[in-house]
Amino acid sequence: MVRSIVLASLIATLAIGSAFAQESCETKAVGKDGKALAGAAKTSFMKKCMADQCATKAVGSDGKPLAGAAKNSFMKKCEKG
């Protein structure tokens, strides 16, 4: 009983920590003046940010970066959400 409680609390702690560590593209969309981006500037920034985030995740099960059609397919799925 105690073992399962400790395990559950450990998993919850790790999940919360990783959630706070990740910054979304939405929170990064800030101009040089510190104000939130809007309009075309925000759209452009969001597109580039999502592409950059997805590119780092485009790795096959063997640990090698994806290429060609596999990478294109992964990028489309990743950028959609």
mmCIF file of C-alpha atoms in Angstrom:
data_model
loop_
_atom_site.group_PDB
_atom_site.id
_atom_site.type_symbol
_atom_site.label_atom_id
_atom_site.label_comp_id
_atom_site.label_asym_id
_atom_site.label_seq_id
_atom_site.Cartn_x
_atom_site.Cartn_y
_atom_site.Cartn_z
ATOM 1 C CA MET A 1 0.000 0.000 0.000
ATOM 2 C CA VAL A 2 2.696 2.470 0.991
ATOM 3 C CA ARG A 3 4.769 1.461 -2.000
ATOM 4 C CA SER A 4 1.972 2.334 -4.434
ATOM 5 C CA ILE A 5 1.402 5.717 -2.775
ATOM 6 C CA VAL A 6 5.090 6.588 -3.016
ATOM 7 C CA LEU A 7 5.202 5.482 -6.643
ATOM 8 C CA ALA A 8 2.099 7.514 -7.521
ATOM 9 C CA SER A 9 3.478 10.643 -5.848
ATOM 10 C CA LEU A 10 6.816 10.235 -7.637
ATOM 11 C CA ILE A 11 5.105 9.952 -11.025
ATOM 12 C CA ALA A 12 2.906 12.971 -10.293
ATOM 13 C CA THR A 13 5.934 15.034 -9.259
ATOM 14 C CA LEU A 14 7.813 14.197 -12.446
ATOM 15 C CA ALA A 15 4.790 14.948 -14.627
ATOM 16 C CA ILE A 16 4.226 18.345 -13.026
ATOM 17 C CA GLY A 17 7.911 19.237 -13.244
ATOM 18 C CA SER A 18 8.123 18.497 -16.938
ATOM 19 C CA ALA A 19 4.911 20.425 -17.607
ATOM 20 C CA PHE A 20 6.355 23.553 -15.988
ATOM 21 C CA ALA A 21 9.682 23.158 -17.751
ATOM 22 C CA GLN A 22 8.174 23.263 -21.231
ATOM 23 C CA GLU A 23 7.423 26.654 -22.635
ATOM 24 C CA SER A 24 4.855 26.795 -25.366
ATOM 25 C CA CYS A 25 5.224 28.837 -28.504
ATOM 26 C CA GLU A 26 2.340 30.985 -27.283
ATOM 27 C CA THR A 27 4.299 32.119 -24.227
ATOM 28 C CA LYS A 28 7.411 32.808 -26.312
ATOM 29 C CA ALA A 29 5.540 35.038 -28.796
ATOM 30 C CA VAL A 30 6.793 38.328 -27.359
ATOM 31 C CA GLY A 31 8.361 41.230 -29.209
ATOM 32 C CA LYS A 32 11.561 43.096 -28.343
ATOM 33 C CA ASP A 33 9.556 45.619 -26.356
ATOM 34 C CA GLY A 34 8.124 42.894 -24.118
ATOM 35 C CA LYS A 35 4.613 43.077 -25.549
ATOM 36 C CA ALA A 36 2.804 40.067 -27.001
ATOM 37 C CA LEU A 37 2.999 39.706 -30.776
ATOM 38 C CA ALA A 38 -0.175 40.106 -32.815
ATOM 39 C CA GLY A 39 -1.349 39.643 -36.381
ATOM 40 C CA ALA A 40 1.069 38.559 -39.090
ATOM 41 C CA ALA A 41 4.094 38.745 -36.803
ATOM 42 C CA LYS A 42 2.497 36.314 -34.362
ATOM 43 C CA THR A 43 1.387 33.963 -37.149
ATOM 44 C CA SER A 44 4.875 33.897 -38.637
ATOM 45 C CA PHE A 45 6.499 33.351 -35.246
ATOM 46 C CA MET A 46 4.087 30.556 -34.318
ATOM 47 C CA LYS A 47 4.701 28.741 -37.621
ATOM 48 C CA LYS A 48 8.491 28.892 -37.205
ATOM 49 C CA CYS A 49 8.342 27.939 -33.527
ATOM 50 C CA MET A 50 6.154 24.886 -34.188
ATOM 51 C CA ALA A 51 8.428 23.781 -37.038
ATOM 52 C CA ASP A 52 11.493 24.098 -34.804
ATOM 53 C CA GLN A 53 9.866 22.131 -31.977
ATOM 54 C CA CYS A 54 8.724 19.370 -34.314
ATOM 55 C CA ALA A 55 12.101 19.135 -36.056
ATOM 56 C CA THR A 56 13.800 18.224 -32.795
ATOM 57 C CA LYS A 57 11.272 15.431 -32.234
ATOM 58 C CA ALA A 58 11.605 13.948 -35.745
ATOM 59 C CA VAL A 59 13.611 10.892 -34.692
ATOM 60 C CA GLY A 60 12.974 7.284 -35.677
ATOM 61 C CA SER A 61 12.708 4.345 -33.310
ATOM 62 C CA ASP A 62 16.375 3.580 -33.952
ATOM 63 C CA GLY A 63 17.413 7.027 -32.702
ATOM 64 C CA LYS A 64 18.350 8.391 -36.111
ATOM 65 C CA PRO A 65 16.772 11.559 -37.550
ATOM 66 C CA LEU A 66 13.896 10.979 -39.970
ATOM 67 C CA ALA A 67 14.356 11.914 -43.622
ATOM 68 C CA GLY A 68 12.293 12.186 -46.788
ATOM 69 C CA ALA A 69 8.637 11.179 -46.785
ATOM 70 C CA ALA A 70 8.770 9.906 -43.202
ATOM 71 C CA LYS A 71 9.983 13.302 -41.971
ATOM 72 C CA ASN A 72 7.409 15.181 -44.064
ATOM 73 C CA SER A 73 4.598 13.035 -42.699
ATOM 74 C CA PHE A 74 5.806 13.423 -39.120
ATOM 75 C CA MET A 75 6.170 17.192 -39.478
ATOM 76 C CA LYS A 76 2.614 17.567 -40.844
ATOM 77 C CA LYS A 77 1.149 15.553 -37.973
ATOM 78 C CA CYS A 78 3.256 17.309 -35.360
ATOM 79 C CA GLU A 79 2.489 20.832 -36.564
ATOM 80 C CA LYS A 80 -1.254 20.143 -36.586
ATOM 81 C CA GLY A 81 -1.137 19.496 -32.908
#
